[in-house]
């Protein structure tokens, strides 16, 4: 098919329309037996006119045809460690690291260290778990928002919201990102885990804290701090990392140097104080604490002093009142040099 | 961009002829499926680089015990690497249909997989998602539908930040969407449309392409015009789609292909094309056509027809909307460069993809039908002769070419003056002798218009082309034509009547 040479340069030229020649139609043009009428034609989706193009499209989907553009290069890199303080996961590809970072370090609750898959779920969590004003307002109006993008419904309670998710949105009843906030005295299992994993403690499958979970040979404790109502200290259980501290028979009471805040727990259970109390003392860029050790007392009943445990890590920050050098043998795992040991 | 692969169970040492044969078989199967309205295709995202690194690429059949073992290891293994390896082994096994069947019938298997998908172990999560993706690609409905417990999580993860993971979730969703209406009846209340509308703002091209794929699958559904397209049009998706189709340095062909198909399905449904027009759909698509024609001129890029086809369809169908009919209105498409682009594409497709010529000519018809300006452009830019060169391609192409010529001729004497006489006559002699009644019919329509508006040429003595053929008998041409018609047994009665009336009409002048 030969095209006029000037055509190609016209494509690159300015937009414009041709000045139309005068139109003069003769009524005899459409007189029978002739019936031509200039008209725009529409074809519906399933018309046979589209068969060839549709077949090409589906061949492309099934990858029999060539791709439209080439695939991006995916360079392999030498092994490197996650740079987030407290995380020792090792990677040999940027894509895996990217996913790890977004899963564990991106949308992290600074109060309790839980990680969420999206900003939206994190925001909902902070509101419903850590905002005392929310608690007050929820007694008077519907505050629990639906988790589904685009649904503006609100509910009086988490349970109503769950029912809505199940009935209206066909969500599973055990949707992992809609865990109810646990109240005092709830069961040991699963209460303080990261929301994604619902496994009982102690079987070696770790619950993840906001600071990150151990990987490979680097073992880390993965504990979450509680976040209760501002005035209450909650008693709850916690998951432990592989080779981590065992909850049975141990108890802790929170101690915050200089603040005078403390609580003593009974053996077998432990209590922690609301994390909000710790936050003002942390340096602005400190990671969320994974563990706050407590004063002695109940610690004498511990089977093994935590500070001698190989997985001991304390990330509280620069608490000058109670700063201790790590005891000999305690490994800091390349963390921020703000390591503490409780004095016993 | 979609990574290359040669099939799920990749054959080793496949020869070219075998590939061609497979392609022909697939084409035939697709045509058959389309005629039965069962045209469904899924996409498989498999990282070839990853598989090469892993070594063996052959899918293994796993038994119940092996699957259980891998799941247990993945869930409770002491070592992180060991857990990952278990899932990788499971994933490779799931490439085989038999393993897939065994897996879905194993009690608790899907629950465990979903548990791993939602775990906080990032690499396990990725591997679990890959396992799910293999299952979603299955041709067996039971296998794909067994993935339904994961859909709420797949949708939740779309609002995350990990581009690879989101891409995987989107392709998995796209495969599940197309599985059955039951699956879509679950995904719609789970909020798939708002989730996609939020995700389309991602800056990652791979995510966008995957999203376009998933959306195109959703829009292809039979129930889409009633159940899906209204909510899609009510969201921010149309604006974003048009933005992604805007030509320029940021235009990515892989992404554009998917969203062009999305637009095609939306426009065909006719739910609210006026909205698309008001959002600048016509001008965006017109500029895109120019851009693609420019690309075709510069390089011999394979695969551009994948983008051109839906763009042609969108433009052509949009032009039939009432909103466009307002002459001189803001929604009119008037830039003659669109015609130029179309001709460049016609030239390209004659060589590369003749099966797309009819769709190009269809757009040319819709551009010229009601537009004296475009008809004038065809004449002033000397574009009639190139059109005539397409006549021998096929009957369908001939009819369309003749229709476009009729569009020009019916506008009156000023137009016919440029058409007739000229190279048109010998071409028409050829088409009049066609065995296809539609070709002949359209040729007669054109001749009628030409003789109506240029009577002095048809039978006058001053016709430079006719004289050597018909002199000293001006009517001999017509008689010869009629004799030819009458000689063709396949002609229907209308042709005879048309011919005789036509002969009578002109001979009486």
Tab-separated table of C-alpha atoms in Angstrom, chain B residues 39-469:
chain	number	residue	atom	x	y	z
B	39	UNK	CA	-14.134	-17.101	25.607
B	40	UNK	CA	-12.183	-17.034	28.844
B	41	UNK	CA	-8.452	-16.726	29.306
B	42	UNK	CA	-6.303	-16.487	32.374
B	43	UNK	CA	-2.850	-15.165	32.927
B	44	UNK	CA	-0.057	-16.936	34.687
B	45	UNK	CA	2.637	-14.972	36.400
B	46	UNK	CA	5.634	-17.132	36.809
B	47	UNK	CA	9.046	-15.723	37.478
B	48	UNK	CA	11.345	-17.466	35.027
B	49	UNK	CA	14.402	-16.031	36.687
B	50	UNK	CA	13.284	-17.422	40.011
B	51	UNK	CA	12.668	-20.831	38.521
B	52	UNK	CA	16.027	-20.880	36.829
B	53	UNK	CA	17.653	-20.057	40.151
B	54	UNK	CA	15.755	-22.890	41.754
B	55	UNK	CA	17.045	-25.358	39.209
B	56	UNK	CA	14.539	-27.894	37.917
B	57	UNK	CA	11.609	-26.387	36.123
B	58	UNK	CA	9.426	-29.405	35.714
B	59	UNK	CA	6.210	-29.538	37.687
B	60	UNK	CA	6.023	-32.532	39.991
B	61	UNK	CA	2.955	-34.438	40.984
B	62	UNK	CA	2.657	-34.446	44.747
B	63	UNK	CA	0.623	-36.900	46.749
B	64	UNK	CA	-1.460	-36.195	49.815
B	65	UNK	CA	1.268	-37.125	52.242
B	66	UNK	CA	3.808	-34.912	50.527
B	67	UNK	CA	1.459	-31.959	50.422
B	68	UNK	CA	0.685	-32.387	54.098
B	69	UNK	CA	4.329	-32.610	54.926
B	70	UNK	CA	5.167	-29.448	53.020
B	71	UNK	CA	2.325	-27.585	54.674
B	72	UNK	CA	3.391	-28.679	58.117
B	73	UNK	CA	6.971	-27.721	57.482
B	74	UNK	CA	5.911	-24.367	56.148
B	75	UNK	CA	3.753	-23.745	59.177
B	76	UNK	CA	5.944	-25.073	61.929
B	77	UNK	CA	9.425	-25.508	60.623
B	78	UNK	CA	12.099	-24.317	62.987
B	79	UNK	CA	14.240	-22.760	60.361
B	80	UNK	CA	13.007	-19.900	58.216
B	81	UNK	CA	14.751	-21.181	55.117
B	82	UNK	CA	13.307	-24.620	55.639
B	83	UNK	CA	9.791	-23.198	55.811
B	84	UNK	CA	10.354	-21.248	52.630
B	85	UNK	CA	11.740	-24.250	50.813
B	86	UNK	CA	8.726	-26.309	51.805
B	87	UNK	CA	6.413	-23.746	50.280
B	88	UNK	CA	8.529	-23.491	47.145
B	89	UNK	CA	8.263	-27.260	46.721
B	90	UNK	CA	4.530	-27.067	47.223
B	91	UNK	CA	4.279	-24.267	44.686
B	92	UNK	CA	6.154	-26.225	42.084
B	93	UNK	CA	3.953	-29.214	42.697
B	94	UNK	CA	0.870	-27.037	42.308
B	95	UNK	CA	1.893	-26.278	38.752
B	96	UNK	CA	0.513	-29.685	37.952
B	97	UNK	CA	-3.264	-30.129	37.678
B	98	UNK	CA	-3.219	-33.400	39.539
B	99	UNK	CA	-1.467	-31.892	42.535
B	100	UNK	CA	-3.983	-29.059	42.485
B	101	UNK	CA	-6.854	-31.504	42.736
B	102	UNK	CA	-5.202	-33.396	45.573
B	103	UNK	CA	-4.516	-30.159	47.378
B	104	UNK	CA	-8.023	-28.773	47.317
B	105	UNK	CA	-9.506	-32.017	48.551
B	106	UNK	CA	-7.085	-32.264	51.454
B	107	UNK	CA	-8.806	-31.123	54.621
B	108	UNK	CA	-7.471	-27.913	56.064
B	109	UNK	CA	-5.050	-27.304	53.234
B	110	UNK	CA	-6.594	-24.070	52.028
B	111	UNK	CA	-7.007	-22.833	55.569
B	112	UNK	CA	-3.335	-23.424	56.207
B	113	UNK	CA	-2.381	-21.721	52.981
B	114	UNK	CA	-4.508	-18.707	53.857
B	115	UNK	CA	-2.888	-18.674	57.267
B	116	UNK	CA	0.517	-18.522	55.641
B	117	UNK	CA	-0.713	-15.858	53.226
B	118	UNK	CA	-1.686	-13.685	56.161
B	119	UNK	CA	1.316	-14.422	58.306
B	120	UNK	CA	3.829	-11.778	59.154
B	121	UNK	CA	6.640	-13.754	57.586
B	122	UNK	CA	7.087	-11.758	54.431
B	123	UNK	CA	8.786	-14.405	52.329
B	124	UNK	CA	6.355	-17.090	53.378
B	125	UNK	CA	3.567	-14.748	52.539
B	126	UNK	CA	4.978	-14.252	49.049
B	127	UNK	CA	5.358	-17.952	48.475
B	128	UNK	CA	1.870	-18.653	49.755
B	129	UNK	CA	0.552	-16.033	47.348
B	130	UNK	CA	2.413	-17.728	44.510
B	131	UNK	CA	0.812	-21.050	45.458
B	132	UNK	CA	-2.580	-19.419	45.409
B	133	UNK	CA	-1.821	-17.888	42.056
B	134	UNK	CA	-1.009	-21.293	40.560
B	135	UNK	CA	-4.338	-22.561	41.833
B	136	UNK	CA	-6.203	-19.568	40.455
B	137	UNK	CA	-4.865	-20.299	37.007
B	138	UNK	CA	-6.377	-23.772	36.918
B	139	UNK	CA	-8.832	-24.610	34.159
B	140	UNK	CA	-10.850	-26.642	36.604
B	141	UNK	CA	-13.521	-24.573	38.290
B	142	UNK	CA	-13.358	-26.506	41.527
B	143	UNK	CA	-9.702	-25.646	41.974
B	144	UNK	CA	-10.126	-21.955	41.300
B	145	UNK	CA	-13.231	-21.715	43.457
B	146	UNK	CA	-11.375	-23.356	46.305
B	147	UNK	CA	-9.353	-20.130	46.497
B	148	UNK	CA	-12.361	-18.075	47.556
B	149	UNK	CA	-11.488	-18.010	51.263
B	150	UNK	CA	-8.464	-15.927	50.340
B	151	UNK	CA	-10.223	-13.201	48.377
B	152	UNK	CA	-10.920	-10.833	51.266
B	153	UNK	CA	-7.212	-10.876	52.068
B	154	UNK	CA	-6.159	-10.442	48.457
B	155	UNK	CA	-8.342	-7.351	48.300
B	156	UNK	CA	-6.997	-6.072	51.619
B	157	UNK	CA	-3.442	-6.391	50.387
B	158	UNK	CA	-4.190	-4.235	47.359
B	159	UNK	CA	-3.937	-1.218	49.611
B	160	UNK	CA	-0.467	-2.196	50.747
B	161	UNK	CA	2.834	-1.004	49.385
B	162	UNK	CA	4.742	-4.030	48.204
B	163	UNK	CA	4.477	-3.818	44.419
B	164	UNK	CA	5.456	-7.411	43.651
B	165	UNK	CA	3.000	-8.763	46.138
B	166	UNK	CA	0.194	-6.524	44.931
B	167	UNK	CA	0.908	-7.531	41.347
B	168	UNK	CA	0.588	-11.173	42.324
B	169	UNK	CA	-2.656	-10.544	44.195
B	170	UNK	CA	-4.102	-8.696	41.212
B	171	UNK	CA	-3.301	-11.414	38.698
B	172	UNK	CA	-4.719	-13.988	41.078
B	173	UNK	CA	-7.887	-11.954	41.467
B	174	UNK	CA	-8.094	-11.481	37.708
B	175	UNK	CA	-7.944	-15.230	37.202
B	176	UNK	CA	-10.580	-15.868	39.850
B	177	UNK	CA	-12.886	-13.145	38.546
B	178	UNK	CA	-13.237	-14.796	35.196
B	179	UNK	CA	-13.994	-18.170	36.699
B	180	UNK	CA	-17.705	-17.851	37.329
B	181	UNK	CA	-20.518	-15.525	38.246
B	182	UNK	CA	-20.533	-17.085	41.714
B	183	UNK	CA	-17.015	-15.837	42.285
B	184	UNK	CA	-17.908	-12.346	41.125
B	185	UNK	CA	-21.009	-12.319	43.323
B	186	UNK	CA	-18.629	-12.745	46.213
B	187	UNK	CA	-15.966	-10.303	45.081
B	188	UNK	CA	-18.333	-7.440	44.369
B	189	UNK	CA	-19.718	-7.111	47.904
B	190	UNK	CA	-16.177	-7.579	49.198
B	191	UNK	CA	-15.429	-4.260	47.575
B	192	UNK	CA	-13.347	-5.138	44.558
B	193	UNK	CA	-14.320	-2.029	42.606
B	194	UNK	CA	-13.365	0.485	45.318
B	195	UNK	CA	-10.222	-1.547	46.014
B	196	UNK	CA	-9.203	-1.313	42.377
B	197	UNK	CA	-10.081	2.376	42.297
B	198	UNK	CA	-7.729	2.965	45.211
B	199	UNK	CA	-4.993	0.771	43.788
B	200	UNK	CA	-4.985	2.452	40.373
B	201	UNK	CA	-3.118	5.366	41.918
B	202	UNK	CA	-0.064	3.183	42.367
B	203	UNK	CA	3.058	4.537	40.671
B	204	UNK	CA	4.265	1.052	39.766
B	205	UNK	CA	3.785	0.038	36.139
B	206	UNK	CA	3.695	-3.659	36.924
B	207	UNK	CA	0.882	-3.064	39.404
B	208	UNK	CA	-1.020	-0.948	36.905
B	209	UNK	CA	-0.755	-3.545	34.194
B	210	UNK	CA	-1.958	-6.238	36.568
B	211	UNK	CA	-4.805	-4.014	37.686
B	212	UNK	CA	-5.803	-3.390	34.085
B	213	UNK	CA	-5.868	-7.103	33.524
B	214	UNK	CA	-8.027	-7.773	36.578
B	215	UNK	CA	-10.395	-4.956	35.670
B	216	UNK	CA	-10.686	-6.131	32.070
B	217	UNK	CA	-11.672	-9.571	33.329
B	218	UNK	CA	-14.320	-8.015	35.541
B	219	UNK	CA	-15.693	-5.881	32.728
B	220	UNK	CA	-15.947	-8.823	30.357
B	221	UNK	CA	-18.466	-10.584	32.555
B	222	UNK	CA	-21.849	-11.257	31.047
B	223	UNK	CA	-23.571	-9.448	33.863
B	224	UNK	CA	-21.146	-6.521	33.701
B	225	UNK	CA	-23.478	-3.961	32.077
B	226	UNK	CA	-26.019	-4.371	34.869
B	227	UNK	CA	-23.942	-5.309	37.882
B	228	UNK	CA	-20.435	-4.013	37.453
B	229	UNK	CA	-20.041	-1.219	34.929
B	230	UNK	CA	-22.359	1.250	36.688
B	231	UNK	CA	-20.247	1.111	39.844
B	232	UNK	CA	-17.050	1.305	37.828
B	233	UNK	CA	-18.332	4.424	36.060
B	234	UNK	CA	-19.394	5.844	39.387
B	235	UNK	CA	-15.879	5.528	40.766
B	236	UNK	CA	-12.735	7.410	39.896
B	237	UNK	CA	-11.616	4.573	37.631
B	238	UNK	CA	-12.643	6.123	34.284
B	239	UNK	CA	-10.641	9.315	34.921
B	240	UNK	CA	-7.577	7.343	35.917
B	241	UNK	CA	-7.932	5.031	32.944
B	242	UNK	CA	-8.046	7.965	30.542
B	243	UNK	CA	-5.034	9.490	32.255
B	244	UNK	CA	-3.098	6.272	31.807
B	245	UNK	CA	-3.967	6.287	28.130
B	246	UNK	CA	-2.665	9.749	27.515
B	247	UNK	CA	0.198	9.674	25.079
B	248	UNK	CA	3.569	10.963	26.066
B	249	UNK	CA	6.793	9.771	27.606
B	250	UNK	CA	4.936	8.245	30.555
B	251	UNK	CA	2.751	6.007	28.409
B	252	UNK	CA	3.540	2.367	29.001
B	253	UNK	CA	2.326	0.063	26.210
B	254	UNK	CA	1.707	-2.915	28.498
B	255	UNK	CA	-0.427	-0.809	30.811
B	256	UNK	CA	-2.163	0.942	27.923
B	257	UNK	CA	-3.158	-2.352	26.293
B	258	UNK	CA	-5.005	-3.506	29.390
B	259	UNK	CA	-6.848	-0.285	30.010
B	260	UNK	CA	-7.731	0.142	26.349
B	261	UNK	CA	-9.477	-3.203	26.532
B	262	UNK	CA	-11.206	-2.094	29.731
B	263	UNK	CA	-12.511	0.963	27.924
B	264	UNK	CA	-13.650	-1.158	25.017
B	265	UNK	CA	-15.816	-3.303	27.276
B	266	UNK	CA	-17.226	-0.264	29.036
B	267	UNK	CA	-18.045	1.511	25.788
B	268	UNK	CA	-19.663	-1.569	24.231
B	269	UNK	CA	-21.979	-1.835	27.211
B	270	UNK	CA	-23.351	1.638	26.435
B	271	UNK	CA	-24.112	2.207	30.118
B	272	UNK	CA	-22.896	5.793	30.133
B	273	UNK	CA	-20.671	6.661	27.224
B	274	UNK	CA	-21.631	10.295	27.524
B	275	UNK	CA	-19.629	10.354	30.745
B	276	UNK	CA	-16.527	9.089	28.996
B	277	UNK	CA	-16.964	11.639	26.259
B	278	UNK	CA	-17.362	14.435	28.777
B	279	UNK	CA	-14.126	13.319	30.419
B	280	UNK	CA	-12.289	13.775	27.140
B	281	UNK	CA	-12.362	10.177	25.978
B	282	UNK	CA	-12.502	11.025	22.290
B	283	UNK	CA	-9.572	13.387	22.278
B	284	UNK	CA	-7.452	11.115	24.492
B	285	UNK	CA	-8.074	8.149	22.242
B	286	UNK	CA	-7.511	10.234	19.122
B	287	UNK	CA	-4.164	11.472	20.413
B	288	UNK	CA	-3.249	7.952	21.423
B	289	UNK	CA	-3.942	6.761	17.909
B	290	UNK	CA	-1.603	9.446	16.595
B	291	UNK	CA	1.031	8.358	19.062
B	292	UNK	CA	0.815	4.718	18.048
B	293	UNK	CA	0.936	5.611	14.358
B	294	UNK	CA	4.066	7.597	15.090
B	295	UNK	CA	5.585	4.596	16.866
B	296	UNK	CA	4.733	2.396	13.908
B	297	UNK	CA	6.501	4.831	11.594
B	298	UNK	CA	9.607	4.906	13.712
B	299	UNK	CA	10.044	1.238	14.456
B	300	UNK	CA	8.707	-2.144	13.558
B	301	UNK	CA	7.561	-2.786	17.109
B	302	UNK	CA	5.858	-6.105	17.457
B	303	UNK	CA	2.785	-6.051	19.549
B	304	UNK	CA	1.505	-2.566	18.726
B	305	UNK	CA	-1.559	-4.107	17.150
B	306	UNK	CA	-2.476	-5.323	20.622
B	307	UNK	CA	-2.968	-1.708	21.581
B	308	UNK	CA	-4.339	-0.444	18.286
B	309	UNK	CA	-7.213	-2.917	18.145
B	310	UNK	CA	-9.045	-1.793	21.300
B	311	UNK	CA	-8.292	1.882	20.585
B	312	UNK	CA	-9.869	1.595	17.133
B	313	UNK	CA	-12.912	-0.076	18.623
B	314	UNK	CA	-13.294	2.498	21.378
B	315	UNK	CA	-13.066	5.403	18.951
B	316	UNK	CA	-15.407	3.859	16.432
B	317	UNK	CA	-18.090	2.981	18.942
B	318	UNK	CA	-17.794	6.293	20.788
B	319	UNK	CA	-18.322	8.127	17.511
B	320	UNK	CA	-21.781	6.601	17.283
B	321	UNK	CA	-22.895	8.290	20.496
B	322	UNK	CA	-25.378	11.112	20.285
B	323	UNK	CA	-23.127	13.399	22.287
B	324	UNK	CA	-20.711	13.418	19.415
B	325	UNK	CA	-23.308	14.310	16.828
B	326	UNK	CA	-23.467	17.950	17.782
B	327	UNK	CA	-21.656	19.595	14.904
B	328	UNK	CA	-18.954	21.943	16.047
B	329	UNK	CA	-19.511	20.923	19.640
B	330	UNK	CA	-16.695	20.357	22.126
B	331	UNK	CA	-16.935	16.591	21.830
B	332	UNK	CA	-16.357	16.349	18.144
B	333	UNK	CA	-13.302	14.710	16.742
B	334	UNK	CA	-12.129	16.914	13.903
B	335	UNK	CA	-8.370	16.648	13.667
B	336	UNK	CA	-7.496	15.277	10.240
B	337	UNK	CA	-4.304	13.807	11.656
B	338	UNK	CA	-6.510	11.000	12.948
B	339	UNK	CA	-7.177	10.047	9.323
B	340	UNK	CA	-3.465	10.262	8.607
B	341	UNK	CA	-2.743	7.994	11.556
B	342	UNK	CA	-5.347	5.548	10.340
B	343	UNK	CA	-3.750	5.298	6.927
B	344	UNK	CA	-0.331	4.731	8.424
B	345	UNK	CA	-1.837	1.942	10.485
B	346	UNK	CA	-3.597	0.529	7.430
B	347	UNK	CA	-0.274	0.342	5.661
B	348	UNK	CA	1.264	-1.318	8.695
B	349	UNK	CA	-1.502	-3.885	9.022
B	350	UNK	CA	-1.499	-4.844	5.378
B	351	UNK	CA	1.920	-6.336	6.058
B	352	UNK	CA	1.689	-7.413	9.673
B	353	UNK	CA	-1.895	-8.164	10.565
B	354	UNK	CA	-4.350	-8.126	7.654
B	355	UNK	CA	-7.086	-9.424	9.959
B	356	UNK	CA	-7.195	-5.977	11.591
B	357	UNK	CA	-7.820	-4.098	8.329
B	358	UNK	CA	-11.616	-4.290	8.662
B	359	UNK	CA	-11.519	-2.644	12.082
B	360	UNK	CA	-9.361	0.189	10.751
B	361	UNK	CA	-11.719	0.704	7.841
B	362	UNK	CA	-14.680	0.621	10.189
B	363	UNK	CA	-13.203	3.613	12.012
B	364	UNK	CA	-12.610	5.323	8.693
B	365	UNK	CA	-16.258	4.791	7.863
B	366	UNK	CA	-17.376	6.256	11.176
B	367	UNK	CA	-15.080	9.234	10.711
B	368	UNK	CA	-16.212	10.000	7.160
B	369	UNK	CA	-19.896	9.092	7.318
B	370	UNK	CA	-21.186	12.364	8.729
B	371	UNK	CA	-18.145	14.541	8.239
B	372	UNK	CA	-17.646	16.614	5.097
B	373	UNK	CA	-14.370	17.762	6.625
B	374	UNK	CA	-12.900	14.287	6.844
B	375	UNK	CA	-14.171	13.434	3.369
B	376	UNK	CA	-12.460	16.538	2.084
B	377	UNK	CA	-9.258	15.466	3.864
B	378	UNK	CA	-9.312	12.167	2.009
B	379	UNK	CA	-9.495	14.042	-1.257
B	380	UNK	CA	-7.054	16.838	-0.492
B	381	UNK	CA	-4.397	14.496	0.886
B	382	UNK	CA	-4.736	12.179	-2.084
B	383	UNK	CA	-5.887	9.227	-0.010
B	384	UNK	CA	-8.327	7.637	-2.442
B	385	UNK	CA	-5.706	5.743	-4.431
B	386	UNK	CA	-4.176	4.037	-1.371
B	387	UNK	CA	-7.665	2.953	-0.372
B	388	UNK	CA	-8.243	1.367	-3.756
B	389	UNK	CA	-5.077	-0.668	-3.289
B	390	UNK	CA	-6.829	-2.500	-0.476
B	391	UNK	CA	-9.682	-3.757	-2.633
B	392	UNK	CA	-8.040	-7.050	-3.569
B	393	UNK	CA	-7.342	-8.017	0.059
B	394	UNK	CA	-10.687	-9.619	0.843
B	395	UNK	CA	-14.411	-9.223	0.292
B	396	UNK	CA	-14.964	-7.761	3.725
B	397	UNK	CA	-12.251	-5.174	3.102
B	398	UNK	CA	-13.685	-4.422	-0.351
B	399	UNK	CA	-17.131	-3.727	1.028
B	400	UNK	CA	-15.706	-1.407	3.635
B	401	UNK	CA	-13.516	0.444	1.149
B	402	UNK	CA	-16.477	0.879	-1.169
B	403	UNK	CA	-18.593	2.084	1.736
B	404	UNK	CA	-16.032	4.738	2.609
B	405	UNK	CA	-15.956	5.815	-1.025
B	406	UNK	CA	-19.750	6.019	-0.953
B	407	UNK	CA	-19.479	8.209	2.146
B	408	UNK	CA	-17.390	10.626	0.118
B	409	UNK	CA	-19.459	10.410	-3.068
B	410	UNK	CA	-22.814	10.910	-1.363
B	411	UNK	CA	-21.800	14.387	-0.232
B	412	UNK	CA	-22.413	15.727	-3.705
B	413	UNK	CA	-20.884	16.881	-6.951
B	414	UNK	CA	-17.964	18.761	-5.401
B	415	UNK	CA	-16.757	15.492	-3.931
B	416	UNK	CA	-17.497	13.306	-6.920
B	417	UNK	CA	-15.549	15.721	-9.074
B	418	UNK	CA	-12.391	14.525	-7.355
B	419	UNK	CA	-13.371	10.905	-7.416
B	420	UNK	CA	-14.495	10.386	-10.950
B	421	UNK	CA	-13.077	9.650	-13.391
B	422	UNK	CA	-9.719	8.413	-12.242
B	423	UNK	CA	-8.281	5.174	-11.014
B	424	UNK	CA	-11.658	4.406	-9.536
B	425	UNK	CA	-13.122	3.106	-12.799
B	426	UNK	CA	-10.848	0.140	-13.436
B	427	UNK	CA	-11.155	-0.828	-9.786
B	428	UNK	CA	-14.897	-0.739	-9.978
B	429	UNK	CA	-14.822	-2.924	-13.035
B	430	UNK	CA	-13.024	-5.431	-10.894
B	431	UNK	CA	-15.431	-5.232	-7.987
B	432	UNK	CA	-18.472	-5.401	-10.211
B	433	UNK	CA	-17.245	-8.756	-11.376
B	434	UNK	CA	-16.879	-10.069	-7.851
B	435	UNK	CA	-18.651	-13.225	-6.846
B	436	UNK	CA	-19.623	-11.653	-3.552
B	437	UNK	CA	-23.046	-10.073	-3.756
B	438	UNK	CA	-22.300	-7.515	-1.101
B	439	UNK	CA	-19.245	-6.285	-2.971
B	440	UNK	CA	-21.238	-6.016	-6.165
B	441	UNK	CA	-24.102	-4.308	-4.376
B	442	UNK	CA	-21.843	-1.717	-2.798
B	443	UNK	CA	-20.100	-1.139	-6.135
B	444	UNK	CA	-23.448	-0.448	-7.755
B	445	UNK	CA	-24.368	1.959	-4.976
B	446	UNK	CA	-21.137	3.832	-5.573
B	447	UNK	CA	-21.585	3.885	-9.323
B	448	UNK	CA	-25.099	5.186	-8.890
B	449	UNK	CA	-23.840	8.082	-6.772
B	450	UNK	CA	-21.004	8.847	-9.142
B	451	UNK	CA	-23.234	8.894	-12.192
B	452	UNK	CA	-25.884	10.881	-10.346
B	453	UNK	CA	-23.483	13.645	-9.405
B	454	UNK	CA	-21.289	13.490	-12.484
B	455	UNK	CA	-23.652	12.686	-15.299
B	456	UNK	CA	-21.494	14.486	-17.795
B	457	UNK	CA	-18.698	12.037	-17.198
B	458	UNK	CA	-20.725	8.848	-17.395
B	459	UNK	CA	-21.919	9.150	-20.950
B	460	UNK	CA	-20.344	12.288	-22.383
B	461	UNK	CA	-17.794	12.187	-25.194
B	462	UNK	CA	-15.096	13.967	-23.264
B	463	UNK	CA	-14.258	11.190	-20.886
B	464	UNK	CA	-10.560	10.462	-21.229
B	465	UNK	CA	-10.702	7.083	-19.640
B	466	UNK	CA	-13.949	5.846	-21.051
B	467	UNK	CA	-13.293	6.853	-24.656
B	468	UNK	CA	-10.734	4.253	-25.571
B	469	UNK	CA	-12.961	1.584	-24.073
